[in-house]
CSV table of C-alpha atoms and ligand atoms in Angstrom, one decimal:
chain,number,residue,atom,x,y,z
A,1,MET,CA,136.3,101.0,131.6
A,2,ALA,CA,136.9,97.4,132.4
A,3,PRO,CA,138.6,96.5,135.3
A,4,PRO,CA,142.6,96.0,135.1
A,5,VAL,CA,143.6,92.6,133.3
A,6,PHE,CA,147.2,91.5,133.5
A,7,ALA,CA,149.1,88.7,131.7
A,8,ALA,CA,150.7,86.9,134.4
A,9,GLU,CA,153.4,84.4,133.6
A,10,ARG,CA,154.9,83.1,136.6
A,11,ALA,CA,154.2,82.9,140.1
A,12,SER,CA,156.3,81.8,143.0
A,13,GLY,CA,156.1,82.4,146.8
A,14,THR,CA,153.9,85.6,147.7
A,15,ARG,CA,154.8,87.0,144.1
A,16,ILE,CA,152.9,86.9,140.4
A,17,VAL,CA,155.4,87.7,137.6
A,18,LEU,CA,153.8,89.4,134.7
A,19,ALA,CA,154.4,89.0,131.2
A,20,ASP,CA,156.7,92.3,131.0
A,21,GLY,CA,158.8,90.9,134.3
A,22,THR,CA,156.6,93.3,136.4
A,23,GLU,CA,156.3,91.6,140.1
A,24,LEU,CA,153.3,92.1,141.9
A,25,ILE,CA,152.6,90.6,145.9
A,26,ASP,CA,149.4,88.5,145.6
A,27,ALA,CA,147.7,90.4,148.5
A,28,VAL,CA,144.6,88.5,147.8
A,29,ALA,CA,146.6,84.9,147.7
A,30,SER,CA,144.5,84.7,144.7
A,31,TRP,CA,140.8,84.6,145.8
A,32,TRP,CA,142.4,83.2,148.9
A,33,CYS,CA,143.4,79.8,148.0
A,34,VAL,CA,147.5,80.1,147.7
A,35,ALA,CA,147.8,79.4,151.6
A,36,HIS,CA,151.6,78.8,151.4
A,37,GLY,CA,152.6,80.8,148.7
A,38,HIS,CA,152.5,80.2,145.0
A,39,GLY,CA,154.3,77.0,143.5
A,40,HIS,CA,155.4,75.7,147.2
A,41,PRO,CA,158.0,72.8,145.9
A,42,ALA,CA,156.4,70.1,148.2
A,43,ILE,CA,153.3,70.7,146.6
A,44,VAL,CA,154.7,70.6,142.9
A,45,GLU,CA,156.4,68.0,144.0
A,46,ALA,CA,153.6,65.7,144.9
A,47,VAL,CA,151.7,66.8,141.8
A,48,ARG,CA,154.5,65.6,139.5
A,49,ARG,CA,155.1,62.3,141.2
A,50,GLN,CA,151.4,61.2,141.2
A,51,SER,CA,151.3,62.4,137.6
A,52,GLU,CA,153.8,59.7,136.8
A,53,LYS,CA,151.9,57.2,138.5
A,54,MET,CA,148.5,57.9,137.4
A,55,CYS,CA,147.0,61.2,136.3
A,56,HIS,CA,143.2,60.5,136.8
A,57,VAL,CA,140.7,57.0,136.8
A,58,MET,CA,137.3,56.9,137.3
A,59,PHE,CA,136.1,56.9,140.9
A,60,GLY,CA,133.3,54.7,140.2
A,61,GLY,CA,134.1,51.3,140.7
A,62,PHE,CA,137.9,52.3,141.9
A,63,THR,CA,139.4,53.8,144.5
A,64,HIS,CA,142.9,54.8,145.0
A,65,GLU,CA,145.2,55.7,147.6
A,66,PRO,CA,145.8,59.8,147.0
A,67,ALA,CA,141.7,59.8,147.9
A,68,VAL,CA,141.7,57.3,150.6
A,69,GLU,CA,144.6,59.1,152.6
A,70,LEU,CA,142.9,62.6,151.8
A,71,ALA,CA,139.7,61.8,153.0
A,72,GLU,CA,141.2,60.1,156.6
A,73,ARG,CA,143.3,63.1,156.8
A,74,ILE,CA,140.5,65.5,156.5
A,75,ALA,CA,138.4,63.5,159.1
A,76,ALA,CA,141.2,63.5,161.4
A,77,ILE,CA,141.5,67.3,161.5
A,78,ALA,CA,137.5,67.9,161.2
A,79,PRO,CA,135.2,68.7,164.1
A,80,PRO,CA,134.7,65.7,166.2
A,81,GLY,CA,132.0,63.7,164.6
A,82,LEU,CA,132.5,64.4,161.1
A,83,ASP,CA,134.2,61.2,160.0
A,84,ARG,CA,132.8,60.9,156.4
A,85,VAL,CA,134.3,62.8,153.6
A,86,PHE,CA,133.0,63.2,150.0
A,87,LEU,CA,135.6,64.7,147.9
A,88,ALA,CA,134.2,67.7,145.1
A,89,ASP,CA,135.6,69.6,142.5
A,90,SER,CA,135.2,73.1,143.6
A,91,GLY,CA,134.1,74.9,146.6
A,92,SER,CA,130.7,75.6,144.8
A,93,ILE,CA,130.1,72.0,144.2
A,94,ALA,CA,130.7,70.8,147.5
A,95,VAL,CA,128.0,73.4,148.8
A,96,GLU,CA,125.7,71.7,146.2
A,97,VAL,CA,126.7,68.5,147.4
A,98,ALA,CA,125.9,69.5,151.7
A,99,ALA,CA,122.5,70.7,150.2
A,100,LYS,CA,121.9,67.7,148.1
A,101,MET,CA,123.0,65.3,151.3
A,102,CYS,CA,120.5,67.4,153.6
A,103,VAL,CA,117.6,66.8,151.6
A,104,GLN,CA,118.5,63.2,151.0
A,105,TYR,CA,119.2,62.6,154.6
A,106,GLN,CA,115.7,64.2,155.6
A,107,ARG,CA,113.9,62.0,152.8
A,108,ALA,CA,115.5,58.9,154.1
A,109,ALA,CA,114.4,60.1,157.9
A,110,GLY,CA,111.0,59.9,156.8
A,111,ARG,CA,110.7,64.0,156.4
A,112,PRO,CA,110.5,64.3,152.4
A,113,GLU,CA,108.6,67.6,152.6
A,114,ARG,CA,111.9,69.3,154.0
A,115,ARG,CA,113.3,70.2,151.1
A,116,ARG,CA,114.7,73.9,151.7
A,117,LEU,CA,117.5,75.4,153.3
A,118,VAL,CA,117.8,78.7,155.4
A,119,ALA,CA,120.9,80.7,154.5
A,120,LEU,CA,121.7,84.3,156.0
A,121,LYS,CA,121.6,87.3,154.0
A,122,GLY,CA,125.1,88.8,153.2
A,123,GLY,CA,126.4,85.4,152.9
A,124,TYR,CA,128.3,83.7,149.6
A,125,HIS,CA,128.2,80.0,148.9
A,126,GLY,CA,129.5,80.0,145.1
A,127,ASP,CA,128.4,80.7,141.8
A,128,THR,CA,126.6,77.4,140.6
A,129,CYS,CA,122.9,77.7,140.5
A,130,CYS,CA,122.2,75.9,144.1
A,131,ALA,CA,125.1,77.7,145.7
A,132,MET,CA,123.9,81.1,144.2
A,133,ALA,CA,120.5,80.2,145.2
A,134,LEU,CA,121.9,80.2,148.8
A,135,SER,CA,124.0,83.4,148.4
A,136,ASP,CA,122.3,86.7,149.5
A,137,PRO,CA,119.5,87.4,147.3
A,138,ASP,CA,120.2,90.8,146.7
A,139,GLY,CA,123.8,90.4,145.5
A,140,MET,CA,125.6,89.6,142.8
A,141,HIS,CA,123.1,86.6,141.7
A,142,GLU,CA,120.0,88.5,141.4
A,143,LEU,CA,120.5,88.1,137.6
A,144,PHE,CA,119.7,84.7,137.9
A,145,ARG,CA,116.8,84.6,140.2
A,146,GLY,CA,114.6,83.0,137.5
A,147,ILE,CA,116.4,79.7,137.2
A,148,MET,CA,117.5,79.2,140.8
A,149,PRO,CA,115.7,77.1,143.6
A,150,ARG,CA,114.1,79.3,146.2
A,151,HIS,CA,115.2,79.2,149.7
A,152,PHE,CA,115.0,80.9,153.0
A,153,PHE,CA,116.9,84.0,154.2
A,154,ALA,CA,117.2,85.2,157.7
A,155,GLU,CA,119.1,88.6,158.3
A,156,LYS,CA,122.7,89.3,158.0
A,157,PRO,CA,123.9,88.6,162.0
A,158,ARG,CA,124.5,92.1,162.9
A,159,ILE,CA,126.7,92.0,166.4
A,160,PRO,CA,130.2,92.4,165.3
A,161,PHE,CA,133.0,89.8,166.4
A,162,GLY,CA,134.1,90.9,169.4
A,163,ALA,CA,131.0,93.1,170.6
A,164,GLU,CA,129.0,91.8,173.4
A,165,TRP,CA,126.2,89.2,172.0
A,166,GLU,CA,122.5,90.4,172.0
A,167,ALA,CA,119.9,87.8,171.6
A,168,SER,CA,117.8,90.0,169.4
A,169,ASP,CA,120.3,89.2,166.6
A,170,PHE,CA,118.9,85.9,166.0
A,171,ASP,CA,115.3,86.8,166.2
A,172,SER,CA,114.8,86.9,162.4
A,173,MET,CA,116.6,83.4,162.0
A,174,ARG,CA,113.9,82.3,164.8
A,175,ARG,CA,111.0,83.6,163.1
A,176,VAL,CA,112.1,81.9,159.8
A,177,ILE,CA,112.2,78.5,161.4
A,178,ASP,CA,108.6,79.4,163.6
A,179,GLU,CA,107.2,80.2,160.2
A,180,HIS,CA,109.0,77.3,157.8
A,181,GLY,CA,110.6,75.0,160.3
A,182,ASP,CA,108.8,72.0,158.6
A,183,GLU,CA,109.7,72.5,155.1
A,184,ILE,CA,113.5,73.3,156.4
A,185,ALA,CA,116.3,70.5,155.7
A,186,ALA,CA,119.1,72.6,156.9
A,187,MET,CA,120.7,75.9,158.0
A,188,ILE,CA,123.9,77.2,156.2
A,189,CYS,CA,126.1,79.8,156.9
A,190,GLU,CA,129.8,81.0,156.3
A,191,PRO,CA,130.5,80.8,159.9
A,192,VAL,CA,132.0,83.7,161.6
A,193,PHE,CA,133.4,85.4,158.3
A,194,GLN,CA,131.1,86.3,155.7
A,195,ALA,CA,133.8,86.4,153.0
A,196,ALA,CA,132.5,87.2,149.2
A,197,ASN,CA,129.4,88.9,149.8
A,198,ALA,CA,130.0,91.1,153.0
A,199,MET,CA,133.4,90.8,154.0
A,200,TRP,CA,132.2,91.1,157.7
A,201,PHE,CA,133.1,89.2,160.8
A,202,TYR,CA,129.8,88.4,163.5
A,203,ASN,CA,129.5,87.4,166.8
A,204,PRO,CA,130.4,83.4,167.2
A,205,GLU,CA,127.6,83.2,169.4
A,206,TYR,CA,124.9,83.2,166.6
A,207,LEU,CA,126.5,79.9,165.6
A,208,VAL,CA,125.6,78.2,168.9
A,209,GLN,CA,122.1,79.7,168.3
A,210,MET,CA,121.9,78.0,165.5
A,211,ARG,CA,123.0,74.6,166.8
A,212,ARG,CA,120.8,74.9,169.7
A,213,LEU,CA,117.6,75.5,167.4
A,214,CYS,CA,118.6,72.9,164.8
A,215,ASP,CA,118.7,70.5,167.7
A,216,GLU,CA,115.2,71.8,168.6
A,217,ARG,CA,113.7,71.1,165.1
A,218,GLY,CA,115.6,68.5,163.6
A,219,ILE,CA,117.3,71.0,161.3
A,220,LEU,CA,120.8,69.8,160.0
A,221,LEU,CA,123.4,72.1,160.5
A,222,VAL,CA,125.8,72.9,157.5
A,223,PHE,CA,129.0,75.3,157.6
A,224,ASP,CA,130.8,76.4,154.8
A,225,GLU,CA,134.1,77.2,155.8
A,226,ILE,CA,135.4,77.2,152.0
A,227,ALA,CA,137.0,80.8,152.7
A,228,ALA,CA,137.3,80.9,156.4
A,229,GLY,CA,138.8,77.2,157.1
A,230,PHE,CA,142.5,76.4,157.6
A,231,HIS,CA,142.8,79.5,160.1
A,232,ARG,CA,142.1,82.1,157.7
A,233,THR,CA,140.5,83.6,160.9
A,234,GLY,CA,143.0,82.3,163.7
A,235,PRO,CA,141.7,78.8,164.6
A,236,ARG,CA,141.8,76.1,161.9
A,237,TRP,CA,138.0,76.1,161.6
A,238,ALA,CA,136.2,79.8,162.4
A,239,HIS,CA,133.6,78.1,164.1
A,240,GLU,CA,136.0,77.2,166.8
A,241,HIS,CA,135.8,80.9,167.8
A,242,ALA,CA,132.5,79.6,169.1
A,243,GLY,CA,134.3,77.3,172.1
A,244,ALA,CA,135.5,74.1,172.0
A,245,GLY,CA,132.5,71.8,170.7
A,246,ALA,CA,129.9,74.7,171.5
A,247,ALA,CA,128.8,74.9,167.9
A,248,ALA,CA,129.6,72.0,165.7
A,249,PRO,CA,127.8,71.3,162.4
A,250,ASP,CA,126.4,68.0,161.1
A,251,ILE,CA,128.1,68.8,157.5
A,252,MET,CA,130.7,71.1,156.5
A,253,CYS,CA,132.5,72.3,153.5
A,254,ILE,CA,135.9,73.3,153.0
A,255,GLY,CA,137.9,74.1,149.8
A,256,LYS,CA,140.0,77.0,148.5
A,257,ALA,CA,143.2,76.4,150.9
A,258,LEU,CA,142.9,72.7,150.7
A,259,THR,CA,145.3,72.1,147.6
A,260,GLY,CA,147.0,75.3,148.6
A,261,GLY,CA,146.1,76.8,145.4
A,262,ALA,CA,147.7,74.5,143.5
A,263,MET,CA,144.0,72.8,141.7
A,264,THR,CA,140.7,72.8,142.2
A,265,LEU,CA,139.4,70.3,144.9
A,266,ALA,CA,137.0,70.5,147.8
A,267,ALA,CA,135.3,68.4,150.7
A,268,VAL,CA,132.3,68.0,152.4
A,269,ALA,CA,132.6,66.2,155.9
A,270,ALA,CA,129.5,64.9,157.2
A,271,SER,CA,128.5,63.2,160.5
A,272,SER,CA,128.0,59.2,160.3
A,273,ARG,CA,124.4,60.0,161.3
A,274,VAL,CA,124.2,61.8,158.4
A,275,ALA,CA,125.6,59.2,156.1
A,276,GLU,CA,123.9,56.3,157.7
A,277,THR,CA,120.6,57.7,157.6
A,278,ILE,CA,121.2,58.3,153.6
A,279,SER,CA,122.6,55.0,153.4
A,280,SER,CA,119.3,53.4,155.3
A,281,GLY,CA,117.0,55.2,152.7
A,282,ARG,CA,116.2,54.5,149.0
A,283,PRO,CA,118.6,55.1,146.8
A,284,SER,CA,120.9,54.3,149.4
A,285,ALA,CA,123.9,55.6,147.8
A,286,PHE,CA,124.6,59.5,147.8
A,287,MET,CA,123.5,60.6,144.2
A,288,HIS,CA,126.4,62.6,143.0
A,289,GLY,CA,129.5,61.3,141.2
A,290,PRO,CA,131.0,63.7,138.7
A,291,THR,CA,133.5,62.7,136.1
A,292,TYR,CA,136.7,64.0,137.8
A,293,MET,CA,135.8,63.0,141.5
A,294,ALA,CA,138.6,62.5,143.7
A,295,ASN,CA,140.9,63.6,141.1
A,296,PRO,CA,144.4,61.8,142.0
A,297,LEU,CA,146.5,65.1,141.1
A,298,ALA,CA,144.2,67.2,143.3
A,299,CYS,CA,144.0,64.7,146.1
A,300,ALA,CA,148.0,64.5,146.0
A,301,ALA,CA,148.4,68.3,146.1
A,302,ALA,CA,145.7,68.5,148.8
A,303,CYS,CA,147.9,66.1,151.0
A,304,ALA,CA,151.0,67.9,150.5
A,305,SER,CA,149.1,71.0,151.6
A,306,LEU,CA,147.7,69.3,154.7
A,307,ASP,CA,151.2,68.1,155.1
A,308,LEU,CA,152.2,71.8,155.2
A,309,PHE,CA,149.6,72.8,157.6
A,310,ALA,CA,150.3,70.2,160.0
A,311,ALA,CA,154.0,71.4,159.9
A,312,GLY,CA,153.6,74.8,160.3
A,313,ASP,CA,152.0,76.6,163.2
A,314,TYR,CA,149.3,78.6,160.9
A,315,ALA,CA,147.3,80.1,163.8
A,316,SER,CA,150.7,82.1,165.1
A,317,ARG,CA,150.9,82.7,161.3
A,318,ALA,CA,147.1,84.3,161.5
A,319,SER,CA,148.0,86.3,164.3
A,320,ARG,CA,151.2,87.6,163.2
A,321,ILE,CA,149.1,89.0,160.1
A,322,GLU,CA,146.6,90.2,162.1
A,323,ARG,CA,148.8,92.4,164.2
A,324,SER,CA,150.6,94.1,160.9
A,325,PHE,CA,147.0,94.5,159.8
A,326,LEU,CA,145.7,96.1,163.2
A,327,GLU,CA,148.7,98.1,163.0
A,328,GLY,CA,149.1,99.3,159.1
A,329,LEU,CA,144.9,99.6,158.5
A,330,ALA,CA,143.2,100.7,161.7
A,331,PRO,CA,145.0,104.1,161.2
A,332,LEU,CA,143.0,104.3,157.6
A,333,ARG,CA,139.7,104.8,159.9
A,334,GLY,CA,140.7,108.5,159.7
A,335,PHE,CA,140.2,108.7,156.0
A,336,PRO,CA,137.1,110.5,154.7
A,337,ASN,CA,136.3,107.7,152.1
A,338,VAL,CA,136.9,105.0,154.9
A,339,ALA,CA,133.6,103.7,156.7
A,340,ASP,CA,134.8,101.2,158.4
A,341,VAL,CA,138.3,99.1,159.1
A,342,ARG,CA,137.7,95.0,159.9
A,343,VAL,CA,140.8,92.7,160.9
A,344,LEU,CA,140.5,89.2,161.9
A,345,GLY,CA,143.1,86.5,161.9
A,346,ALA,CA,144.8,87.1,158.2
A,347,VAL,CA,142.0,89.1,156.9
A,348,GLY,CA,142.2,92.8,156.5
A,349,VAL,CA,139.4,94.4,155.3
A,350,VAL,CA,138.8,98.6,154.3
A,351,GLU,CA,135.1,99.0,153.9
A,352,LEU,CA,135.4,102.4,151.5
A,353,ARG,CA,132.3,104.8,151.0
A,354,ALA,CA,132.8,105.2,147.3
A,355,MET,CA,135.3,102.9,145.5
A,356,PRO,CA,138.0,104.8,142.9
A,357,SER,CA,138.0,104.5,139.2
A,358,VAL,CA,139.8,101.3,137.5
A,359,GLY,CA,142.1,103.5,136.1
A,360,ASP,CA,143.3,104.8,139.7
A,361,LEU,CA,143.4,101.3,141.1
A,362,ARG,CA,145.5,99.7,138.1
A,363,ARG,CA,147.9,102.8,138.8
A,364,VAL,CA,148.1,102.1,142.2
A,365,ILE,CA,148.6,98.1,141.4
A,366,LEU,CA,151.4,99.0,139.3
A,367,GLU,CA,153.1,101.7,141.3
A,368,THR,CA,152.8,99.6,144.5
A,369,GLY,CA,153.8,96.1,143.0
A,370,VAL,CA,151.1,94.9,145.1
A,371,TRP,CA,147.9,92.9,143.6
A,372,LEU,CA,144.6,94.0,145.0
A,373,ARG,CA,141.5,92.8,143.9
A,374,PRO,CA,138.6,95.3,145.4
A,375,PHE,CA,134.9,94.4,144.9
A,376,SER,CA,131.7,96.0,145.7
A,377,ASN,CA,133.0,98.5,148.4
A,378,PHE,CA,135.6,96.7,149.9
A,379,VAL,CA,139.4,96.8,149.5
A,380,TYR,CA,141.0,94.1,151.6
A,381,SER,CA,143.8,91.6,151.9
A,382,ILE,CA,143.8,87.8,152.6
A,383,PRO,CA,147.6,86.9,151.8
A,384,PRO,CA,149.3,83.7,151.7
A,385,PHE,CA,150.1,83.1,155.2
A,386,THR,CA,154.1,83.0,154.3
A,387,ALA,CA,153.7,86.7,153.5
A,388,SER,CA,156.8,88.5,155.2
A,389,GLY,CA,156.7,91.9,157.3
A,390,ALA,CA,158.0,93.6,154.4
A,391,ASP,CA,155.1,91.9,152.3
A,392,LEU,CA,152.4,93.1,154.4
A,393,SER,CA,153.8,96.5,155.2
A,394,ARG,CA,153.6,96.9,151.2
A,395,ILE,CA,150.2,95.4,151.3
A,396,CYS,CA,149.3,98.1,153.9
A,397,GLU,CA,150.7,100.9,152.0
A,398,ALA,CA,148.9,99.8,148.9
A,399,ILE,CA,145.5,99.8,150.7
A,400,ARG,CA,146.5,103.2,152.3
A,401,GLU,CA,147.0,104.6,148.7
A,402,VAL,CA,143.6,103.0,147.4
A,403,CYS,CA,142.0,104.9,150.6
A,404,ALA,CA,143.4,108.0,149.7
A,405,LEU,CA,142.3,108.1,145.9
A,406,PRO,CA,139.2,110.1,144.8
A,407,PRO,CA,135.7,108.3,144.4
A,408,GLY,CA,135.3,107.2,140.9
A,409,PRO,CA,132.1,106.7,138.7
A,410,PRO,CA,129.0,105.8,140.8
A,411,PRO,CA,128.7,102.1,141.8
A,412,ASP,CA,125.7,101.2,139.3
A,413,ASP,CA,127.9,101.7,136.3
A,414,PRO,CA,127.2,98.0,135.3
A,415,GLU,CA,130.8,97.6,133.8
A,416,PHE,CA,132.3,98.6,137.1
A,417,HIS,CA,131.0,95.4,139.1
A,418,GLU,CA,133.0,92.4,138.8
B,501,LIG,C1,135.0,80.7,147.3
B,501,LIG,C2,133.9,80.3,147.9
B,501,LIG,C3,132.8,79.4,147.6
B,501,LIG,C4,133.0,78.8,146.0
B,501,LIG,O1,134.3,78.0,145.9
B,501,LIG,P1,134.7,77.9,144.5
B,501,LIG,O2,135.9,77.1,144.4
B,501,LIG,O3,134.7,79.2,143.8
B,501,LIG,O4,133.3,77.3,143.6
B,501,LIG,C5,131.7,78.8,148.3
B,501,LIG,N1,131.8,79.2,149.9
B,501,LIG,C6,132.4,80.1,150.1
B,501,LIG,C7,132.3,80.6,151.6
B,501,LIG,C8,133.3,80.9,149.4
B,501,LIG,O5,134.5,81.7,150.2
């Protein structure tokens, strides 16, 4: 049986309204982008106003105010030193752009043999070819191995967030660099929170070790904050869990919540060293320029979203959600079908031993009025930051119902996967 598909007609705040009038709480913020709730009036108004002036104009030979304003504002909130901003069409494209920057940087720096990246097992960086090639090699993209560039992988970080650091957790990365360091342009990871592949929170000391090794070996460090950025795990950027300035990247990708879920847009922030080195090389321009680059409507939506982030205390909102999830989900550890419960900031994850059937899932979604989108062995919530206490209780209740369901067909049933 195929996973449930519902006809969505409207969405507002935390609710998605179906064609038949059924209301569902969006417990996954529509793949984590709807940070301020659906249809936030300030974002809708910003897009409307921009649409009256200019929907689009090519970004080669033209610049425009929404893009300039957005780039300045991203530079202002990016980690110190990351003051060059490149706007990309989506998260996956931002990862492609970051990878291309790393290769072009190394080439301009006189190290053209550095053309590969190192990523982490358990990671996810998107669905386009280069982004897939940096995602977990045994994950959902295995099917496309034949057309993907080959990169190197270190073992998934094993020490959980909050547990005591053990230096051996970094051995695998050290080995990769010992063996292949001279071919490597950059390291990339999802800092602290491996989201779409593993739903796993790891010890931020890993990032400090990465930074140190990158500095020793002339390797760039790329943090993919597309899922974890904008306070999803508490601080604005997940790598801030390592301590102020302890693990600053050379390049950072952001996306998802950037426009608050209004439209697709992502950004890559890079240090001036990266930008200036690229500009000193041949070609001197960074080689990426898609049709809809810096689309003004998307930039306007992002500026409005950044206004909302600036005006609200999203770190406190994340801790409020964290407290609700700790209270509502931790007790599920006692369920026979529950292997683990993990909560950090506005992310609550229950790892199941066996996924229930899609028919049972569909029933729970409709009976509880909570939209959940479990994958692999995970049922989780990454709600809009505007979720009320009552919304969060209902989300926990729905997850509890999923945990109580009997196991469905074995996970190797291909139709069962996303
Ligand atoms: C979602 C995601 C991406 C891909 O972003 P898209 O906008 O879906 O292309 C990349 N990296 C991470 C960490 C993500 O969570």
